[in-house]
mmCIF file of C-alpha atoms in Angstrom:
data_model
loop_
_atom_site.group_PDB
_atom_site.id
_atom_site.type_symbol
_atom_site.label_atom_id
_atom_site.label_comp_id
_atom_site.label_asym_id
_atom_site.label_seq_id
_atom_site.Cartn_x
_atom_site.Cartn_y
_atom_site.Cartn_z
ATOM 1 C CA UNK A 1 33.471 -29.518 -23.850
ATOM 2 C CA UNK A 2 30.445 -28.621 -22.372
ATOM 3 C CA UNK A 3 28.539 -26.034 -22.163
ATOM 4 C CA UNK A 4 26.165 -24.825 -19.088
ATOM 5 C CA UNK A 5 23.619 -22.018 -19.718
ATOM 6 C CA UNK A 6 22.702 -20.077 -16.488
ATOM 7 C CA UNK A 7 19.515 -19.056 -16.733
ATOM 8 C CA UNK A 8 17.902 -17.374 -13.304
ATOM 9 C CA UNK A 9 14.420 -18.367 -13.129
ATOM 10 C CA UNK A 10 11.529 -15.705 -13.190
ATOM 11 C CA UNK A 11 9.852 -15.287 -10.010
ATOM 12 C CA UNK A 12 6.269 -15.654 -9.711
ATOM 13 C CA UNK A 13 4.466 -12.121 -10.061
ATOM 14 C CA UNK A 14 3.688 -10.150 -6.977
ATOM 15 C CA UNK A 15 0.257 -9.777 -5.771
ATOM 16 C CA UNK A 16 -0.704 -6.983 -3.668
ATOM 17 C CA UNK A 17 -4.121 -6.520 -2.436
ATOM 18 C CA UNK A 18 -5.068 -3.535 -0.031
ATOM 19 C CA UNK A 19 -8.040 -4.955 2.070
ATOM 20 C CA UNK A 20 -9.501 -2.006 3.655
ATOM 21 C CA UNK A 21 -8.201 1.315 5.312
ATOM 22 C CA UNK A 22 -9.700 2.912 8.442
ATOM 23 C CA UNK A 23 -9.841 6.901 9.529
ATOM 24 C CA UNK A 24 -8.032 7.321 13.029
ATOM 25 C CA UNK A 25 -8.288 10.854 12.640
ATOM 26 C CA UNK A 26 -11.619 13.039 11.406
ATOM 27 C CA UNK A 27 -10.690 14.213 7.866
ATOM 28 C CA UNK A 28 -13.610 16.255 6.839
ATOM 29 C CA UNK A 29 -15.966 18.913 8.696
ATOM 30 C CA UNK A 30 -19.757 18.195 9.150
ATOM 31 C CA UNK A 31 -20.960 20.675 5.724
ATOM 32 C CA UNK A 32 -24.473 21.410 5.867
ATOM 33 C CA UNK A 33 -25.006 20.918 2.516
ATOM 34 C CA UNK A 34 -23.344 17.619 1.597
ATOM 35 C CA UNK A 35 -24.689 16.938 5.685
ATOM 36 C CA UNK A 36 -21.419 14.293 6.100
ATOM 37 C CA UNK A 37 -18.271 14.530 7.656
ATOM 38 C CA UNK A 38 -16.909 10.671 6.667
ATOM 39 C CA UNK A 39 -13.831 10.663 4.903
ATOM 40 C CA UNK A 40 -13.418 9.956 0.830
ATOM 41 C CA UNK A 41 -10.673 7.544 0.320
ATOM 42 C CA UNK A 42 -7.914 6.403 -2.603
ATOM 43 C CA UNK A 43 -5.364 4.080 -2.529
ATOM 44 C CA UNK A 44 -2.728 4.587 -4.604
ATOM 45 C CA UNK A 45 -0.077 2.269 -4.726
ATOM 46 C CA UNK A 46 3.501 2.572 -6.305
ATOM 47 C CA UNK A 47 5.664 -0.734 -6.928
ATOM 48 C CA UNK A 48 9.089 -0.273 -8.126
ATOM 49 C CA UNK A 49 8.569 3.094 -9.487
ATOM 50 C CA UNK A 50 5.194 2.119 -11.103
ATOM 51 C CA UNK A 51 2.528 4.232 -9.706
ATOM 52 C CA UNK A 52 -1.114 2.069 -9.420
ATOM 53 C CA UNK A 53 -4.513 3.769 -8.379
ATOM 54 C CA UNK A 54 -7.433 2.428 -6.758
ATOM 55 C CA UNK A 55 -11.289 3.834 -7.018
ATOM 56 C CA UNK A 56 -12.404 6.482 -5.003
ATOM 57 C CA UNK A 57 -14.772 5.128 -2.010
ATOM 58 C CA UNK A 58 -17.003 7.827 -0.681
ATOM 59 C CA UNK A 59 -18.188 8.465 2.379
ATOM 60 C CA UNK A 60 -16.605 5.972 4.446
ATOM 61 C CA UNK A 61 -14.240 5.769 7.280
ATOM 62 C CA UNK A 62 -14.123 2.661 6.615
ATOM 63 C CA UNK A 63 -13.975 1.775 3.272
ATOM 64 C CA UNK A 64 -13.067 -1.949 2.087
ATOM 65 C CA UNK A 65 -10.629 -1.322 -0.866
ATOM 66 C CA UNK A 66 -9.856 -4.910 -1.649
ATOM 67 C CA UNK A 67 -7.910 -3.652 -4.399
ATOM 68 C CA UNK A 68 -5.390 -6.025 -6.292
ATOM 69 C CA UNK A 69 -2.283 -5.137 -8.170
ATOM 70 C CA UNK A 70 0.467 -7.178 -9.930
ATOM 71 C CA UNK A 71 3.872 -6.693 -10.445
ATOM 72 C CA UNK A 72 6.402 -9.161 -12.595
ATOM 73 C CA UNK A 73 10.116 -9.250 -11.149
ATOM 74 C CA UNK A 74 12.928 -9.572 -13.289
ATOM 75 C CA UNK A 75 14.770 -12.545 -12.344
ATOM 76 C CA UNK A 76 17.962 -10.688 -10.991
ATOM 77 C CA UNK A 77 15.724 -8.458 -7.945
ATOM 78 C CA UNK A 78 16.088 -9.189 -4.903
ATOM 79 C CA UNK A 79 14.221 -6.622 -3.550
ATOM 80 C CA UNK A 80 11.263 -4.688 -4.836
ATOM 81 C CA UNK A 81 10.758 -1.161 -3.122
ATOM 82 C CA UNK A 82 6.593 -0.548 -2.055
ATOM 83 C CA UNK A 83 5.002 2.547 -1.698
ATOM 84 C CA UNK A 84 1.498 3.073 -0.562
ATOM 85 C CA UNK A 85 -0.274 6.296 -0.273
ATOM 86 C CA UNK A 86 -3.965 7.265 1.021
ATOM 87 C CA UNK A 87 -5.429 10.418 0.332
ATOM 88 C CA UNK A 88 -8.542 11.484 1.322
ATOM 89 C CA UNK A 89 -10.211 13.509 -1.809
ATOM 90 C CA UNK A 90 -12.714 16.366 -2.220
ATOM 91 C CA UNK A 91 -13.699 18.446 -4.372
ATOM 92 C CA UNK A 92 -10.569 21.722 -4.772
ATOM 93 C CA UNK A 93 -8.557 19.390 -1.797
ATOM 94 C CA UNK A 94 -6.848 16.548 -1.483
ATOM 95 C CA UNK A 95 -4.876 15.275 1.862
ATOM 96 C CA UNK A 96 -2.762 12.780 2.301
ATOM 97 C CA UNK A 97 -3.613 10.656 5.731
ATOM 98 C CA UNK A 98 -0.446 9.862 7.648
ATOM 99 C CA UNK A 99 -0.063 5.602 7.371
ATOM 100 C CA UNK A 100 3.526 5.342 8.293
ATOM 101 C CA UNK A 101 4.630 4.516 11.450
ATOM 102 C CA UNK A 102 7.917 6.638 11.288
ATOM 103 C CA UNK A 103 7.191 10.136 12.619
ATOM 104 C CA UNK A 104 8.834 11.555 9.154
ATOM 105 C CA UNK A 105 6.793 10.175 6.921
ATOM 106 C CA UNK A 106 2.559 10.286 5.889
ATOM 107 C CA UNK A 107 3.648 7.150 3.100
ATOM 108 C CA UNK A 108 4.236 3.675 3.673
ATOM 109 C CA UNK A 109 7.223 2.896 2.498
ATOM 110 C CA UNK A 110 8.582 -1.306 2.180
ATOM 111 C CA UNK A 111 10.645 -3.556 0.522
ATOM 112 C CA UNK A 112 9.681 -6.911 -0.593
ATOM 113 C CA UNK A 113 12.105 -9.422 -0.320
ATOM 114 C CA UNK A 114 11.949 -11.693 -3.623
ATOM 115 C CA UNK A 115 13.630 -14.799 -2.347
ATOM 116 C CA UNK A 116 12.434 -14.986 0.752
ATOM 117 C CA UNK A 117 8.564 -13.543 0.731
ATOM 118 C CA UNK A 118 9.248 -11.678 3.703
ATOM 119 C CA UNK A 119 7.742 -7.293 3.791
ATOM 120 C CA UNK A 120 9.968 -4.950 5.640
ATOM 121 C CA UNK A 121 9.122 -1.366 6.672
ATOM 122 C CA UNK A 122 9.463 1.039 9.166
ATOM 123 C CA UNK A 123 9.727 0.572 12.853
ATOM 124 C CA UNK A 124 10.671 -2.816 12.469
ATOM 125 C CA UNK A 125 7.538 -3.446 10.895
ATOM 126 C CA UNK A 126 8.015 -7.231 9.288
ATOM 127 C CA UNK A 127 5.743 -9.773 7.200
ATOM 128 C CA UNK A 128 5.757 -12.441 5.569
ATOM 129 C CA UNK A 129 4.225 -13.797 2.114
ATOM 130 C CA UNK A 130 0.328 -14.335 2.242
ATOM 131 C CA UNK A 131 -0.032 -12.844 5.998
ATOM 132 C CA UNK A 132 -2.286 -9.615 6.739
ATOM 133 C CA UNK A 133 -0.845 -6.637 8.099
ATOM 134 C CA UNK A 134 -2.153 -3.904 9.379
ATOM 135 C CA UNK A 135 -0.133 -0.429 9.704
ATOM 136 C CA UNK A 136 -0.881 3.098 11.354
ATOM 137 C CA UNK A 137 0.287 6.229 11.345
ATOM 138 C CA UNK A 138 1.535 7.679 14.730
ATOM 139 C CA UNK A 139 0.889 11.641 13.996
ATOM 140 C CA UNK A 140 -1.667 14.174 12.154
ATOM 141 C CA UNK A 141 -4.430 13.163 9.711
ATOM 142 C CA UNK A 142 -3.582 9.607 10.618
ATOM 143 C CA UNK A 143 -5.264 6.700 9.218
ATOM 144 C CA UNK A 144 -4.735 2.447 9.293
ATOM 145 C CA UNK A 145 -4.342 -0.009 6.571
ATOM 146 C CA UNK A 146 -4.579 -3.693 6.188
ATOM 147 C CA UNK A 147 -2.855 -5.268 2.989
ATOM 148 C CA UNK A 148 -0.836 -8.521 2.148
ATOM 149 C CA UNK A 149 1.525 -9.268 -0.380
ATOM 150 C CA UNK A 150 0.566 -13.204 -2.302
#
């Protein structure tokens, strides 16, 4: 007799780094006192249910997050659900700047393929493992971001 163990190998741990985000819309009001009207941006990041947050960068339409998280599989998913939220924060208000590209939705919402490295979201929107994309939202407050999954 023999005997034949079937073990599923562990994946490799996802990577996902947020390079930057950029305001499409103007989030804040010109205030006399503070004398700026640039927007003050978080990314916060939710894999699989686990919610992630990224450092506050003031004052910046612009802001380069290049903000890293990891994530380990278990070796039986196949897919790994993504969700990636911006808010713009000041003090007694928060908003949440529309990154989607589905009408219905201010959140980014994808799923990570674990076999085959590939990113899907909404629209049709499609990646692969390692490759830059960059995602805006079509309505409101709306905002762009630029991440990659290694």
């Amino acid at each position: 007799e023999y005997v034949i163990p079937l073990v599923t190998p562990v994946p490799p741990p996802l990577r996902l780094t947020i390079e930057n985000a950029k305001a499409l819309s103007k989030f804040d009001d010109r205030t006399i006192s503070l004398g700026t009207d640039r927007a003050d941006f978080r990314i916060k990041p939710t894999i699989d249910g686990r919610a992630m947050d990224s450092k506050k960068i003031a004052e910046d339409d612009t802001p380069a997050f290049n903000h890293t998280v990891t994530y380990q599989p278990n070796a039986n998913q196949l897919t790994i659900p993504i969700i990636l939220r911006l808010t713009e924060e000041d003090p007694g208000s928060d908003e949440t700047a529309v990154i989607s590209p589905d009408p219905n939705q201010k959140d980014l919402q994808l799923q990570y393929a674990v076999r085959t490295g590939e990113v899907f979201g909404p629209n049709g929107l499609r990646g692969r493992l390692g490759e830059p994309l960059t995602v805006a939202g079509t309505s409101g407050k709306k905002a762009s971001i630029t991440f990659r999954i290694d």
